[in-house]
CSV table of C-alpha atoms in Angstrom, one decimal:
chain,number,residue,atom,x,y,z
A,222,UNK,CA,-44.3,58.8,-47.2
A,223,UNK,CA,-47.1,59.6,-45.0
A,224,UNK,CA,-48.7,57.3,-42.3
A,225,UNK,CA,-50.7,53.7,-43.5
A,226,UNK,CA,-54.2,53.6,-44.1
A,227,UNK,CA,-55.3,51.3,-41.1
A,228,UNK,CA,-58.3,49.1,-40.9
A,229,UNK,CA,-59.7,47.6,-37.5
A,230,UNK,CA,-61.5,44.7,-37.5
A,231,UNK,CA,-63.8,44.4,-34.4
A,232,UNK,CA,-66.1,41.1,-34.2
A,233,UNK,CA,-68.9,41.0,-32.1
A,234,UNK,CA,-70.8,37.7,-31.1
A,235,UNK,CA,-74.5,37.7,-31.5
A,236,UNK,CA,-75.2,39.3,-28.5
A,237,UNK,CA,-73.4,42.5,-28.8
A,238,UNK,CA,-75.0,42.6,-32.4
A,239,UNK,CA,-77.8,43.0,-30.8
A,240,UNK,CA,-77.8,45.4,-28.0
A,241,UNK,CA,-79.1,48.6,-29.5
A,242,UNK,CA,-78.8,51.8,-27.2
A,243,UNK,CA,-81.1,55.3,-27.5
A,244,UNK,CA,-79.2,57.9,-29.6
A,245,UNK,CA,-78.1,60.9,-28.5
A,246,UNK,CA,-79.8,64.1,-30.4
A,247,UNK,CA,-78.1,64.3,-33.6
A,248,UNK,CA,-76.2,61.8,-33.5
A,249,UNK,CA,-75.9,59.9,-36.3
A,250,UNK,CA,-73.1,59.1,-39.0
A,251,UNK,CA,-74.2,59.3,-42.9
A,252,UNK,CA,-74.5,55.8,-44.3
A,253,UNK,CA,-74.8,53.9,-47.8
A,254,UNK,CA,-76.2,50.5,-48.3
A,255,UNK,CA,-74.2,48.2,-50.1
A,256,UNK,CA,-75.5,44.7,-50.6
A,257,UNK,CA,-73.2,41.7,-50.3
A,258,UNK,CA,-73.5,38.7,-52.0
A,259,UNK,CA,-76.5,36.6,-52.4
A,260,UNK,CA,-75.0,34.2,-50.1
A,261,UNK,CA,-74.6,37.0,-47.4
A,262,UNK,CA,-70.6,36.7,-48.7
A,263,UNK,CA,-68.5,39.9,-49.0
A,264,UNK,CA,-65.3,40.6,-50.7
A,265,UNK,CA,-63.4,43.5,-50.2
A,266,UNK,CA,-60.0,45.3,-51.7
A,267,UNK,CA,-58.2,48.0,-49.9
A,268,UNK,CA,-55.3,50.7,-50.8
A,269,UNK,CA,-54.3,53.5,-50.0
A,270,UNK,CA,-51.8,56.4,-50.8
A,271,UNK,CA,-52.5,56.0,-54.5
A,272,UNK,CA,-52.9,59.0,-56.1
A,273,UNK,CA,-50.3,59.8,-58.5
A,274,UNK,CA,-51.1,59.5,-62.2
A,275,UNK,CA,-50.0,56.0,-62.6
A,276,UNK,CA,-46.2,57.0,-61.2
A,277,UNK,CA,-44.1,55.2,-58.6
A,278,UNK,CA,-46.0,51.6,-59.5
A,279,UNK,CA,-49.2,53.0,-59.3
A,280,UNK,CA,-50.6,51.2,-62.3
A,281,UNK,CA,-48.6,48.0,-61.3
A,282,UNK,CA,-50.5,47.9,-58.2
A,283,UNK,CA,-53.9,49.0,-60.0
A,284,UNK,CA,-52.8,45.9,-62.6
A,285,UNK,CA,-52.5,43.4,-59.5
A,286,UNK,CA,-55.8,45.0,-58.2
A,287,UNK,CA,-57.6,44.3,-61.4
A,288,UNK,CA,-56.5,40.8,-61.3
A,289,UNK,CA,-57.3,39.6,-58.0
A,290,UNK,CA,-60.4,41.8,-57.7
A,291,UNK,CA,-61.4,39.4,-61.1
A,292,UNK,CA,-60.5,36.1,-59.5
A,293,UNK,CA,-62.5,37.4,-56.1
A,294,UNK,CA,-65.3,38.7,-57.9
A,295,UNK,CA,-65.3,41.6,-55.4
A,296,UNK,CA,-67.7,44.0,-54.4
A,297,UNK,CA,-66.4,47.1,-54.0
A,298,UNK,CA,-63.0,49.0,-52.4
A,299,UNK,CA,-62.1,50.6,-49.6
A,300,UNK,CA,-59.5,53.7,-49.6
A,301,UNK,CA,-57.9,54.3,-46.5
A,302,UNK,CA,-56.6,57.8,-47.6
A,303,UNK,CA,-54.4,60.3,-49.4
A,304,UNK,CA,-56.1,59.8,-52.5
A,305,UNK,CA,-54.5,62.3,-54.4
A,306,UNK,CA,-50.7,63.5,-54.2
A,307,UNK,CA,-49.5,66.2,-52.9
A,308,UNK,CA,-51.8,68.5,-51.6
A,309,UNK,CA,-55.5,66.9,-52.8
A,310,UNK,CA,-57.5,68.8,-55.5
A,311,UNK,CA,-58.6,72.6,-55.2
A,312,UNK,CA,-62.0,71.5,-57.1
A,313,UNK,CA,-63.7,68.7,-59.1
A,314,UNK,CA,-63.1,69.8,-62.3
A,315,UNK,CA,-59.2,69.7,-62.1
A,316,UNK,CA,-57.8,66.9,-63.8
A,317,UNK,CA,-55.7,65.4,-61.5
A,318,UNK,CA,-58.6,63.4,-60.0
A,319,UNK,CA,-58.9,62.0,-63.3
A,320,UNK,CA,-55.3,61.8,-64.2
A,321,UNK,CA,-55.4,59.6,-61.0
A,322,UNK,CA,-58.3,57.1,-61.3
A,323,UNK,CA,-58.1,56.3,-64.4
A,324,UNK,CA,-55.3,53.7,-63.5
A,325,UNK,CA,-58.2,51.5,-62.4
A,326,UNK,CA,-58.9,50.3,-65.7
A,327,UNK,CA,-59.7,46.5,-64.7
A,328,UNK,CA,-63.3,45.5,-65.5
A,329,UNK,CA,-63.6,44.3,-61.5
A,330,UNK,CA,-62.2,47.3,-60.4
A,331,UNK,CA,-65.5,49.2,-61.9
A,332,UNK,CA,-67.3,48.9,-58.7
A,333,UNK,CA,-68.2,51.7,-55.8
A,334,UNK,CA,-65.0,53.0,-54.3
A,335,UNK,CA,-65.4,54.0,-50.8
A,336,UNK,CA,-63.0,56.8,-49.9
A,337,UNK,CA,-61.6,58.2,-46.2
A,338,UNK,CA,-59.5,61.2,-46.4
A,339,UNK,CA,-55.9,61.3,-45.6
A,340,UNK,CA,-53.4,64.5,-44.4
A,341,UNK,CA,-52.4,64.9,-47.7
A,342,UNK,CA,-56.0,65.5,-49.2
A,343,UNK,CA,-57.0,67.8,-46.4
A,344,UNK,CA,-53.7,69.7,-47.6
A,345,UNK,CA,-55.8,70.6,-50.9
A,346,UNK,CA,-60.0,71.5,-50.5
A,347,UNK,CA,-60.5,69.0,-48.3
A,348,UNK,CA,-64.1,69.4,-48.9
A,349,UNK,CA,-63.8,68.5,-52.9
A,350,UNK,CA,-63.5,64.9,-53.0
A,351,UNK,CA,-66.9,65.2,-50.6
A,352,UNK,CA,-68.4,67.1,-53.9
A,353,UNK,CA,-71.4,65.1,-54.7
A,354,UNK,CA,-69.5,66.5,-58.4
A,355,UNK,CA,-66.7,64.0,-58.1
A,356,UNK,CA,-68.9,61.6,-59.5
A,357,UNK,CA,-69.2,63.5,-62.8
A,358,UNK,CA,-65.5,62.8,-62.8
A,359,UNK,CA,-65.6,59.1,-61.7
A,360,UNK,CA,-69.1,57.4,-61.1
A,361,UNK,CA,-67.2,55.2,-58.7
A,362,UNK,CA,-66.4,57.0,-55.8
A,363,UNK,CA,-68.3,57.9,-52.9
A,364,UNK,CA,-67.3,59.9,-50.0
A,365,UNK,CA,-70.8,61.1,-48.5
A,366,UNK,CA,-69.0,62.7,-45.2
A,367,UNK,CA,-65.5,63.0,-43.6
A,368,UNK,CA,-67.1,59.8,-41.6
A,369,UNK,CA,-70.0,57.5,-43.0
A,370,UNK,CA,-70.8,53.9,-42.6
A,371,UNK,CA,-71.2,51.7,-45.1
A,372,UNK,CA,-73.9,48.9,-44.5
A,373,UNK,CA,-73.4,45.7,-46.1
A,374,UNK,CA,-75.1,42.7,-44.6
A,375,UNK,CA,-72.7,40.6,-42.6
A,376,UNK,CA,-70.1,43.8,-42.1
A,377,UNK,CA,-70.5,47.1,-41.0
A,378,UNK,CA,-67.4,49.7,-42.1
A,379,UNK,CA,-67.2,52.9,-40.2
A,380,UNK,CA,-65.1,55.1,-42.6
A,381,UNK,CA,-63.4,57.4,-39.9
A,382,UNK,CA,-62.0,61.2,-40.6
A,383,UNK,CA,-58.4,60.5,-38.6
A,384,UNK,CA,-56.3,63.9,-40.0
A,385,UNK,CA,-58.0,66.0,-37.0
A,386,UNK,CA,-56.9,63.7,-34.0
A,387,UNK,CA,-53.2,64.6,-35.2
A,388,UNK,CA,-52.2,67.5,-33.0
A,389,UNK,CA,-48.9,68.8,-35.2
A,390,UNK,CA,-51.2,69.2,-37.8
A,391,UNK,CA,-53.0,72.6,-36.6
A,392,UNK,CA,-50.3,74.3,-37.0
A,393,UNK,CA,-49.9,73.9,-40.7
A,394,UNK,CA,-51.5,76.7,-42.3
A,395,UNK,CA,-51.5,74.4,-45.4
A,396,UNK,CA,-54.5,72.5,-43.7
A,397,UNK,CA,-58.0,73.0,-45.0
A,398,UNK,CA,-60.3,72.9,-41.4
A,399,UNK,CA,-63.1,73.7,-43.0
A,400,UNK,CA,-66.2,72.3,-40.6
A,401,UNK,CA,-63.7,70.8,-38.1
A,402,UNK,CA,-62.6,73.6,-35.9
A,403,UNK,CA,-63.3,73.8,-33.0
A,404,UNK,CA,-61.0,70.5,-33.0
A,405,UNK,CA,-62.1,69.4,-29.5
A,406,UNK,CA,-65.6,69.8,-30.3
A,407,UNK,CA,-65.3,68.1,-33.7
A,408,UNK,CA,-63.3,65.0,-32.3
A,409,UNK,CA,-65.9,64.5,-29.4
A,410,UNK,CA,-68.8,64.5,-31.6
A,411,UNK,CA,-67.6,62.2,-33.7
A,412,UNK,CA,-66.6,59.6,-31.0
A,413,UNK,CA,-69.9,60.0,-29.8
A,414,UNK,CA,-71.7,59.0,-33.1
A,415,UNK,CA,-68.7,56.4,-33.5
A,416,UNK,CA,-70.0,55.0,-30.1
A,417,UNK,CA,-73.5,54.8,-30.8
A,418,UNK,CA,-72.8,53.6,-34.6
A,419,UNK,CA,-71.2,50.3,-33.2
A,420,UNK,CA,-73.0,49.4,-30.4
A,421,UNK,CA,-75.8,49.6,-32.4
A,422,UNK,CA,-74.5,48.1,-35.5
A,423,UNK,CA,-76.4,44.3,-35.9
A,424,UNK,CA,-73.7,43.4,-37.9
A,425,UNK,CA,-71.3,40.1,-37.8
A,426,UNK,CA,-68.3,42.1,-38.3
A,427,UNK,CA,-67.5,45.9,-37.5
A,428,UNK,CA,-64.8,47.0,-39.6
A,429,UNK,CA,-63.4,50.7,-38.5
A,430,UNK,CA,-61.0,52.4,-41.5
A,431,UNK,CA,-59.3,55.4,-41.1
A,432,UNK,CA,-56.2,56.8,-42.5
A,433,UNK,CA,-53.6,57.2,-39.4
A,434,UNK,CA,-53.1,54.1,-37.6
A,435,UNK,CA,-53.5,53.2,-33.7
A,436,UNK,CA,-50.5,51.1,-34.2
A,437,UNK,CA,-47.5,50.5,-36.2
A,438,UNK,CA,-44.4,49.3,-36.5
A,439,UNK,CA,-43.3,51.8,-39.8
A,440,UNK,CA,-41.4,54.8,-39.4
A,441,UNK,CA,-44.0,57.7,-38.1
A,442,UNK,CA,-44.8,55.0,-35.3
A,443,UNK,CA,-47.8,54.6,-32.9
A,444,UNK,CA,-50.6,57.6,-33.2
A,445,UNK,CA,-50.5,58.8,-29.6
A,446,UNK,CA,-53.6,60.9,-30.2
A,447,UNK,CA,-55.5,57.6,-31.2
A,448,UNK,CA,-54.0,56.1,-28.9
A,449,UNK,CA,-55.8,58.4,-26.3
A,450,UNK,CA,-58.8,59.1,-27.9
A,451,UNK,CA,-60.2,56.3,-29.9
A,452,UNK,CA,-58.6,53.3,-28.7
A,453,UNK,CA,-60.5,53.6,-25.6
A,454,UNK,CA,-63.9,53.9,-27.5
A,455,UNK,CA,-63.2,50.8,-29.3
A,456,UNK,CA,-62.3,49.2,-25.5
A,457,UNK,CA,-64.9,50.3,-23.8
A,458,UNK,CA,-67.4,48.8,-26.0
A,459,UNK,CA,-69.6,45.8,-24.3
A,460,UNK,CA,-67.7,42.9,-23.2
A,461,UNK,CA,-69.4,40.4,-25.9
A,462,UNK,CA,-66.9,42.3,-28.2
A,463,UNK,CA,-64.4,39.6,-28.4
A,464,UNK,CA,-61.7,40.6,-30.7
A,465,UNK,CA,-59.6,44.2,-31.9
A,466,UNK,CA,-57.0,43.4,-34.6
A,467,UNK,CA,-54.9,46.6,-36.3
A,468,UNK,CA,-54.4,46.1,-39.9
A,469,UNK,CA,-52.8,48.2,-42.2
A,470,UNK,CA,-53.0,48.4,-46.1
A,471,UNK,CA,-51.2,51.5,-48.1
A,472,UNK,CA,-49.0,51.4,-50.6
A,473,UNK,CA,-50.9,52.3,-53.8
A,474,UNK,CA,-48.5,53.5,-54.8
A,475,UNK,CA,-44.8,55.5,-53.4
A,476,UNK,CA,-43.3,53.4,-50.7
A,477,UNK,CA,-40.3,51.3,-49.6
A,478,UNK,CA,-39.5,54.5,-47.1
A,479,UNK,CA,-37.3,51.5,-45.5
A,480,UNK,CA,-37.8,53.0,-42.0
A,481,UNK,CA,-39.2,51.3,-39.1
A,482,UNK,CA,-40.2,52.2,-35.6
A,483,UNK,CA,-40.2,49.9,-32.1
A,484,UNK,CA,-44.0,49.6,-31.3
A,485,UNK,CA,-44.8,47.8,-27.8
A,486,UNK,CA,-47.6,46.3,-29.6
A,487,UNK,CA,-47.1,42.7,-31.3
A,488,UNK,CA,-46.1,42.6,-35.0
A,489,UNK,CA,-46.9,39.6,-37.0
A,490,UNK,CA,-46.4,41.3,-40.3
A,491,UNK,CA,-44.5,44.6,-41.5
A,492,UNK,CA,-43.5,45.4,-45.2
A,493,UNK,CA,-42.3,48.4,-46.6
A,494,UNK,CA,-43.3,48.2,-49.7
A,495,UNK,CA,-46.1,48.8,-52.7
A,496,UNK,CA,-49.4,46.6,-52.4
A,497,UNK,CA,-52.7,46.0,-51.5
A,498,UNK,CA,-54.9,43.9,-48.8
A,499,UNK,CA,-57.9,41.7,-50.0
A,500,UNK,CA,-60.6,40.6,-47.3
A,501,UNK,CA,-63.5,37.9,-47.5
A,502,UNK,CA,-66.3,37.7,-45.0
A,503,UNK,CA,-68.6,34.8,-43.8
A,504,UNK,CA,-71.2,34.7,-41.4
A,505,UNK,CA,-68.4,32.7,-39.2
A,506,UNK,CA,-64.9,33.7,-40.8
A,507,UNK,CA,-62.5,36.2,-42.3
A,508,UNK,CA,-60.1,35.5,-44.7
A,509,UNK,CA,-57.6,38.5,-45.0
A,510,UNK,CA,-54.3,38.6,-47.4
A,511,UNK,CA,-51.6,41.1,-48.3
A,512,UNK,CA,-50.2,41.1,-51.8
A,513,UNK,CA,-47.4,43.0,-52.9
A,514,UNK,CA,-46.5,44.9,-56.5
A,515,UNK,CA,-46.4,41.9,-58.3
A,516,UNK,CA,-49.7,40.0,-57.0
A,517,UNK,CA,-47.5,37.9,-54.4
A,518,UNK,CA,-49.8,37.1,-51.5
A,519,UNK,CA,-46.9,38.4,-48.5
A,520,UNK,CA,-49.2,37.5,-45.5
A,521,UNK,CA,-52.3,35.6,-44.7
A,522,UNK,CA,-54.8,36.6,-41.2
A,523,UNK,CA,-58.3,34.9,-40.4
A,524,UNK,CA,-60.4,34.3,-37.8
A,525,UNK,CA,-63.3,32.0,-37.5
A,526,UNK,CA,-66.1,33.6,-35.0
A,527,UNK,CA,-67.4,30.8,-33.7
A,528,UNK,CA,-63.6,29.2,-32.7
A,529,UNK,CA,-62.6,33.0,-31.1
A,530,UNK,CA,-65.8,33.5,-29.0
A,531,UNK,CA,-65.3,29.8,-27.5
A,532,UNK,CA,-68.1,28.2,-28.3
């Protein structure tokens, strides 16, 4: 089983909403516009390691999905990577794409997927689930970049392409690098635009997703490359930043791996197994819960804004 999908939640206060800071030539990460609620409300599913043509509880999870994405009314998902099993897809018009999403039958689930690639997808043609083609596959999901942002309202997500910051990688030929190599050149870039994007971002909440995580506690451990090199983008942003949290949500499908890893970071939550993570977003509060295979809520997180910044 490869790494979890991670999502970083990052709240700002008001007045690091609001800074905004001269870009740098060229720098600039794609972006889609995705409207939340009429009441400024977002709500949110995210999986990842999913694709497998319904096997290894895939369509149980894709069941569960349907269900609470109904009860949620939600407005689109988030996939934090390896999308498709083993090795990705050579090209659009193979049908393993298909074979694959088609286990999101639900009528909520019929909403813009927003996909982040993971090692095993840059193991294929990296470049084809970037196809503007994949659509003519499945309308639902959009990768415009390795990295994009996705605008909606209250919440910012910065969909982050993690697979290069992995060092061991490079030296598997099976690795499709593509418009990344020079590695060094390609990671600095993109922490630059990263930078920029969320200091500049006038958003509430500032959600980073990418598939390798900073931290955790399951068996392939901390990232130390992230560790190094993103972690201290996300720290050094201004001070009115008042809150990093490291969540992780996989388990589309193959998991229970069973193995576990000592991180020096806190745990307040670690299972092994299939599932998924919903999240709801106020102005002032997020409400974040982990189910599991059978639609059992595992673990509950929120934060109210106001109550964190200490006002």
């Amino acid at each position: 089983m490869a790494p979890a999908g991670l999502l970083l939640v990052v709240v700002a206060t008001a007045a690091a909403a609001a800074l905004l800071l001269a870009a740098p030539a060229g720098a600039a990460l794609p972006r889609v516009e995705h409207a939340p609620k009429a009441d400024g409300t977002l709500v949110v599913l995210a999986v990842g390691d999913w694709g497998r043509r319904g096997q290894f509880n895939q369509t149980l999870v894709a069941r569960q999905m349907g269900e609470v994405g109904q009860k949620m009314d939600i407005d689109f998902v988030i996939s934090t990577g390896d999308n498709i099993y083993d090795d990705g897809i050579a090209n659009t018009s193979v049908p393993l794409f298909k074979e694959s999403s088609n286990i999101y039958t639900a009528k909520s689930l019929q909403k813009p997927w927003y996909l982040v690639l993971g090692n095993h997808d840059y193991t294929g043609n990296a470049l084809a689930q970037l196809d503007p083609a994949i659509c003519n596959v499945d309308s639902r999901y959009t990768a415009i970049a390795k990295s994009f942002i996705v605008n909606s309202g209250i919440a910012d997500f910065f969909l982050v392409d993690t697979t290069p910051f992995i060092l061991h990688y490079w030296n598997n030929t099976k690795f499709d690098w593509r418009g990344v190599a020079p590695r060094d050149t390609y990671i600095a870039n993109l922490l630059k635009d990263l930078e920029y994007a969320l200091t500049e971002s006038k958003a509430v909440w500032k959600i980073v997703v990418g598939y390798h995580p900073i931290s955790t506690g399951c068996g392939h451990g901390n990232n130390t490359e992230l560790e190094q090199l993103l972690l201290p983008v996300l720290k050094a942003l201004p001070h009115d930043i008042i809150h990093l949290q490291f969540l992780t949500s996989d388990g589309g499908s193959k998991a229970w791996a069973g193995k576990f890893k000592a991180t020096p970071d806190k745990v307040e939550f670690l299972y092994d197994g299939q599932g998924f993570m919903s999240m709801r977003l106020s102005k002032t509060e997020a409400h974040l819960a982990f189910f599991d295979v059978a639609g059992n809520v595992l673990h509950c997180w929120g934060l109210t804004k106001t109550a964190a910044a200490g006002h």
